[in-house]
CSV table of C-alpha atoms and ligand atoms in Angstrom, one decimal:
chain,number,residue,atom,x,y,z
A,159,UNK,CA,-36.9,-45.2,11.7
A,160,UNK,CA,-37.3,-44.9,15.5
A,161,UNK,CA,-40.4,-43.1,16.7
A,162,UNK,CA,-40.0,-40.1,19.0
A,163,UNK,CA,-42.1,-39.1,22.0
A,164,UNK,CA,-41.2,-35.9,23.7
A,165,UNK,CA,-42.7,-34.7,26.9
A,166,UNK,CA,-42.7,-30.9,27.4
A,167,UNK,CA,-43.5,-30.3,31.1
A,168,UNK,CA,-43.4,-26.5,30.6
A,169,UNK,CA,-43.5,-24.5,33.9
A,170,UNK,CA,-44.9,-27.4,36.0
A,171,UNK,CA,-43.9,-29.6,39.0
A,172,UNK,CA,-42.2,-28.6,42.2
A,173,UNK,CA,-39.2,-30.6,43.5
A,174,UNK,CA,-41.3,-33.1,45.4
A,175,UNK,CA,-43.7,-33.5,42.5
A,176,UNK,CA,-40.9,-34.0,40.0
A,177,UNK,CA,-39.4,-36.6,42.2
A,178,UNK,CA,-42.5,-38.6,42.4
A,179,UNK,CA,-43.1,-38.1,38.6
A,180,UNK,CA,-39.8,-39.6,37.9
A,181,UNK,CA,-40.4,-42.5,40.2
A,182,UNK,CA,-43.6,-43.4,38.5
A,183,UNK,CA,-42.1,-43.2,35.0
A,184,UNK,CA,-39.2,-45.3,36.2
A,185,UNK,CA,-41.5,-48.1,37.3
A,186,UNK,CA,-44.2,-47.8,34.6
A,187,UNK,CA,-42.3,-47.2,31.4
A,188,UNK,CA,-41.4,-50.6,29.8
A,189,UNK,CA,-41.0,-49.8,26.2
A,190,UNK,CA,-37.7,-48.2,25.2
A,191,UNK,CA,-37.9,-49.2,21.5
A,192,UNK,CA,-38.6,-45.6,20.7
A,193,UNK,CA,-36.7,-42.4,21.5
A,194,UNK,CA,-38.3,-40.9,24.6
A,195,UNK,CA,-37.3,-37.3,25.5
A,196,UNK,CA,-38.1,-35.6,28.8
A,197,UNK,CA,-38.0,-31.8,28.8
A,198,UNK,CA,-38.6,-30.7,32.4
A,199,UNK,CA,-37.9,-27.3,33.8
A,200,UNK,CA,-34.2,-26.5,33.6
A,201,UNK,CA,-33.9,-26.7,37.4
A,202,UNK,CA,-34.3,-30.5,37.1
A,203,UNK,CA,-31.9,-31.2,34.2
A,204,UNK,CA,-29.0,-32.0,36.4
A,205,UNK,CA,-31.0,-34.3,38.6
A,206,UNK,CA,-32.4,-36.1,35.5
A,207,UNK,CA,-28.9,-36.5,34.1
A,208,UNK,CA,-27.4,-37.9,37.3
A,209,UNK,CA,-30.2,-40.6,37.5
A,210,UNK,CA,-28.7,-42.1,34.3
A,211,UNK,CA,-32.1,-43.3,33.0
A,212,UNK,CA,-33.0,-44.6,29.6
A,213,UNK,CA,-34.8,-41.3,28.7
A,214,UNK,CA,-33.1,-38.7,26.7
A,215,UNK,CA,-33.0,-35.2,28.1
A,216,UNK,CA,-34.1,-32.0,26.4
A,217,UNK,CA,-34.2,-28.4,27.5
A,218,UNK,CA,-37.4,-26.4,26.9
A,219,UNK,CA,-35.5,-23.5,25.3
A,220,UNK,CA,-32.0,-22.1,25.0
A,221,UNK,CA,-30.6,-18.7,24.4
A,222,UNK,CA,-29.5,-17.6,20.9
A,223,UNK,CA,-26.0,-16.7,22.2
A,224,UNK,CA,-23.4,-18.9,23.8
A,225,UNK,CA,-22.6,-16.9,26.9
A,226,UNK,CA,-22.7,-13.4,28.4
A,227,UNK,CA,-25.0,-10.8,29.9
A,228,UNK,CA,-28.3,-12.5,29.5
A,229,UNK,CA,-30.0,-12.6,32.9
A,230,UNK,CA,-32.1,-15.7,33.4
A,231,UNK,CA,-31.1,-17.4,30.2
A,232,UNK,CA,-29.4,-20.7,29.7
A,233,UNK,CA,-27.0,-21.3,26.8
A,234,UNK,CA,-26.3,-24.4,24.7
A,235,UNK,CA,-22.7,-24.3,25.9
A,236,UNK,CA,-23.9,-24.7,29.5
A,237,UNK,CA,-26.1,-27.8,28.9
A,238,UNK,CA,-24.2,-29.4,26.0
A,239,UNK,CA,-23.1,-32.4,28.1
A,240,UNK,CA,-26.5,-32.9,29.7
A,241,UNK,CA,-29.0,-32.3,27.0
A,242,UNK,CA,-29.2,-34.1,23.7
A,243,UNK,CA,-32.2,-32.0,22.6
A,244,UNK,CA,-33.5,-28.4,22.8
A,245,UNK,CA,-36.9,-27.2,22.0
A,246,UNK,CA,-36.7,-23.9,20.0
A,247,UNK,CA,-39.4,-21.7,18.5
A,248,UNK,CA,-42.2,-22.9,20.7
A,249,UNK,CA,-45.3,-20.8,20.1
A,250,UNK,CA,-45.4,-19.8,23.7
A,251,UNK,CA,-41.9,-18.3,23.4
A,252,UNK,CA,-42.8,-16.7,20.1
A,253,UNK,CA,-45.9,-15.1,21.6
A,254,UNK,CA,-45.0,-14.2,25.1
A,255,UNK,CA,-41.3,-13.5,24.6
A,256,UNK,CA,-41.6,-12.1,21.1
A,257,UNK,CA,-39.0,-14.5,19.7
A,258,UNK,CA,-38.8,-14.1,15.9
A,259,UNK,CA,-37.5,-16.4,13.2
A,260,UNK,CA,-34.1,-14.7,13.0
A,261,UNK,CA,-33.5,-15.4,16.7
A,262,UNK,CA,-34.7,-18.9,16.4
A,263,UNK,CA,-32.4,-19.4,13.5
A,264,UNK,CA,-29.5,-18.4,15.8
A,265,UNK,CA,-30.7,-20.8,18.5
A,266,UNK,CA,-30.6,-23.6,16.0
A,267,UNK,CA,-27.0,-22.7,15.1
A,268,UNK,CA,-26.0,-22.6,18.8
A,269,UNK,CA,-27.6,-26.1,19.2
A,270,UNK,CA,-25.5,-27.5,16.3
A,271,UNK,CA,-22.3,-25.9,17.5
A,272,UNK,CA,-22.9,-27.7,20.8
A,273,UNK,CA,-24.0,-31.1,19.5
A,274,UNK,CA,-27.6,-30.6,20.6
A,275,UNK,CA,-30.4,-31.6,18.3
A,276,UNK,CA,-32.9,-28.7,17.9
A,277,UNK,CA,-36.6,-29.5,18.0
A,278,UNK,CA,-38.0,-26.7,15.9
A,279,UNK,CA,-41.7,-25.9,16.6
A,280,UNK,CA,-43.8,-24.4,13.8
A,281,UNK,CA,-47.5,-23.9,13.5
A,282,UNK,CA,-50.3,-21.5,12.5
A,283,UNK,CA,-52.7,-19.5,14.6
A,284,UNK,CA,-56.5,-20.1,14.3
A,285,UNK,CA,-56.8,-16.8,12.3
A,286,UNK,CA,-54.4,-18.2,9.7
A,287,UNK,CA,-56.1,-21.6,9.7
A,288,UNK,CA,-59.4,-20.0,9.0
A,289,UNK,CA,-58.0,-18.3,5.9
A,290,UNK,CA,-57.4,-21.6,4.3
A,291,UNK,CA,-54.6,-23.9,3.2
A,292,UNK,CA,-52.7,-21.4,1.0
A,293,UNK,CA,-52.2,-19.0,3.9
A,294,UNK,CA,-51.2,-21.9,6.2
A,295,UNK,CA,-48.6,-23.0,3.6
A,296,UNK,CA,-47.3,-19.4,3.3
A,297,UNK,CA,-46.9,-19.2,7.1
A,298,UNK,CA,-45.2,-22.6,7.5
A,299,UNK,CA,-43.0,-22.0,4.5
A,300,UNK,CA,-41.8,-18.7,6.0
A,301,UNK,CA,-41.2,-20.3,9.4
A,302,UNK,CA,-39.0,-23.0,7.8
A,303,UNK,CA,-37.3,-20.7,5.4
A,304,UNK,CA,-36.4,-18.0,7.8
A,305,UNK,CA,-35.0,-20.4,10.4
A,306,UNK,CA,-33.3,-22.9,8.2
A,307,UNK,CA,-32.6,-21.5,4.8
A,308,UNK,CA,-28.9,-20.9,4.4
A,309,UNK,CA,-28.4,-22.0,8.0
A,310,UNK,CA,-24.8,-23.1,7.7
A,311,UNK,CA,-24.0,-26.7,8.1
A,312,UNK,CA,-27.4,-28.3,8.1
A,313,UNK,CA,-27.4,-31.0,10.6
A,314,UNK,CA,-29.7,-33.1,12.8
A,315,UNK,CA,-33.1,-31.5,13.4
A,316,UNK,CA,-36.6,-32.5,14.4
A,317,UNK,CA,-39.6,-30.5,13.3
A,318,UNK,CA,-42.6,-30.3,15.5
A,319,UNK,CA,-45.8,-29.2,13.9
A,320,UNK,CA,-47.8,-27.6,16.7
A,321,UNK,CA,-50.9,-25.6,15.5
A,322,UNK,CA,-51.4,-22.9,18.1
A,323,UNK,CA,-55.1,-23.4,18.2
A,324,UNK,CA,-54.6,-27.1,19.3
A,325,UNK,CA,-52.1,-26.4,22.1
A,326,UNK,CA,-53.7,-26.9,25.5
A,327,UNK,CA,-57.2,-26.6,24.1
A,328,UNK,CA,-58.2,-30.3,24.0
A,329,UNK,CA,-58.9,-29.8,20.3
A,330,UNK,CA,-56.4,-31.8,18.4
A,331,UNK,CA,-55.9,-31.3,14.6
A,332,UNK,CA,-57.5,-34.1,12.6
A,333,UNK,CA,-55.5,-36.8,10.8
A,334,UNK,CA,-56.3,-35.1,7.5
A,335,UNK,CA,-55.2,-31.7,8.6
A,336,UNK,CA,-51.9,-33.1,9.9
A,337,UNK,CA,-51.4,-35.1,6.7
A,338,UNK,CA,-51.9,-32.0,4.6
A,339,UNK,CA,-49.3,-30.1,6.6
A,340,UNK,CA,-46.8,-33.0,6.6
A,341,UNK,CA,-46.8,-32.7,2.8
A,342,UNK,CA,-46.2,-28.9,3.0
A,343,UNK,CA,-43.4,-29.4,5.4
A,344,UNK,CA,-41.7,-32.1,3.4
A,345,UNK,CA,-42.0,-30.1,0.2
A,346,UNK,CA,-40.2,-27.2,1.8
A,347,UNK,CA,-37.6,-29.3,3.6
A,348,UNK,CA,-36.6,-31.0,0.4
A,349,UNK,CA,-35.9,-27.6,-1.1
A,350,UNK,CA,-33.9,-26.4,1.9
A,351,UNK,CA,-31.8,-29.5,2.7
A,352,UNK,CA,-30.3,-32.6,1.2
A,353,UNK,CA,-30.8,-34.3,4.5
A,354,UNK,CA,-33.2,-37.1,4.2
A,355,UNK,CA,-35.6,-38.4,6.8
A,356,UNK,CA,-36.0,-35.3,8.9
A,357,UNK,CA,-38.4,-36.5,11.6
A,358,UNK,CA,-41.7,-34.5,11.8
A,359,UNK,CA,-43.7,-34.7,15.0
A,360,UNK,CA,-47.2,-33.5,15.9
A,361,UNK,CA,-48.0,-31.6,19.0
A,362,UNK,CA,-51.3,-30.1,20.2
A,363,UNK,CA,-53.7,-31.9,22.7
A,364,UNK,CA,-52.3,-35.3,22.1
A,365,UNK,CA,-53.7,-37.5,24.9
A,366,UNK,CA,-54.6,-41.1,25.9
A,367,UNK,CA,-57.8,-40.9,24.0
A,368,UNK,CA,-56.5,-39.8,20.6
A,369,UNK,CA,-52.9,-40.9,20.3
A,370,UNK,CA,-53.8,-44.3,18.8
A,371,UNK,CA,-55.7,-42.6,16.0
A,372,UNK,CA,-53.0,-40.0,15.4
A,373,UNK,CA,-50.5,-42.8,15.3
A,374,UNK,CA,-52.1,-44.0,12.0
A,375,UNK,CA,-50.7,-41.0,10.1
A,376,UNK,CA,-48.1,-42.3,7.8
A,377,UNK,CA,-44.8,-40.4,7.8
A,378,UNK,CA,-45.5,-38.9,11.3
A,379,UNK,CA,-42.4,-39.7,13.4
A,380,UNK,CA,-44.1,-39.1,16.8
A,381,UNK,CA,-45.5,-36.6,19.3
A,382,UNK,CA,-44.6,-33.6,21.3
A,383,UNK,CA,-46.9,-33.8,24.3
A,384,UNK,CA,-47.7,-31.1,26.9
A,385,UNK,CA,-50.6,-31.4,29.3
A,386,UNK,CA,-51.1,-35.2,28.9
A,387,UNK,CA,-47.4,-35.7,29.8
A,388,UNK,CA,-47.9,-34.1,33.2
A,389,UNK,CA,-49.5,-37.2,34.4
A,390,UNK,CA,-46.8,-39.9,34.5
A,391,UNK,CA,-49.3,-42.7,34.3
A,392,UNK,CA,-50.8,-41.3,31.1
A,393,UNK,CA,-47.4,-40.6,29.6
A,394,UNK,CA,-46.2,-44.2,30.5
A,395,UNK,CA,-49.3,-45.7,28.8
A,396,UNK,CA,-48.7,-43.6,25.6
A,397,UNK,CA,-45.1,-44.6,25.6
A,398,UNK,CA,-45.8,-48.3,26.3
A,399,UNK,CA,-48.5,-48.6,23.6
A,400,UNK,CA,-46.8,-46.6,20.9
B,655,13P,P1,-50.6,-29.8,24.9
B,655,13P,O1,-50.3,-31.2,24.7
B,655,13P,O2,-50.9,-29.4,26.2
B,655,13P,O3,-51.6,-29.3,23.8
B,655,13P,O4,-49.2,-28.9,24.6
B,655,13P,C1,-48.5,-29.2,23.4
B,655,13P,C2,-47.3,-28.4,23.5
B,655,13P,O5,-47.2,-27.2,23.5
B,655,13P,C3,-46.0,-29.2,23.6
B,655,13P,O6,-44.9,-28.5,23.3
C-alpha cells in the first residue's frame, strides 16, 4: 500500500510566503512514490489546483452542511473538484470551535457525498493519557464509534492518530505508544466496517529528527505533519527519504 504524507499548514503563510513555499517544494521534492497531500489555508486551494502539481490537495476543515447561511464556512460541494481530501475532527477544531463527534460524523458524510476522502483526526488529551491505557481506549473507541458507527455508506477514509499532548509540543509519542494505539484503532475499525486496509497515520511533533524512527512502526501508513511541514526544505527531505 502507498504511504501517505500530509502537510497541514494550519493558519500560516501569507501570499508571498506560500508562493516561495511552493517553488521550493516544486524544485526539492523528487519522490512521488507516496501520496503527498498539501493542506494549505483555503485561500490557496485554487492556486494550488491551477498549478497542476503532483501533490494532492486537501482542505483543513469543511462545514457539516452542503450550503447555506454559514458565514465564513466552506462546504464540500464548493471544493469537490479541487480537493481530494478534507481534514475533519482536528483537535484544534474540537477544542477551539467546540466541534463534537455528531458534527464530525456529518462532515464525513458531506465528504463522501462529494467524493472527498475524509482524514479523521482522533487522539487523547494528556489528562486521559495519564489515566492509563483503558481510559485511552475508551476515548478513542467513542471518537470512532460516534463519528463512524452506522455512518451510511462507509467509504474511503484515513484515520490520523494525533495525541493532543504531542501536537506542537516537540514531544512525539513513542513507537510503543503508537503501536498500542494502532491495535486499539484496528480493533474498533474491524467492528465498524468491512472495509479492509483503512490507512492510519500518526501526527504530533513529527520532524526531520524523528521521522526515520517513527517510520519503523509496522502498519503505520504515514504522517500528518504540522510545524515541520512549514519549512519546505524539511518537508521535502521527509518526503524524499520516506
Ligand atoms: P505538529 O506537527 O506541529 O505537532 O502538528 C501536528 C498536527 O496537528 C497536524 O495536523
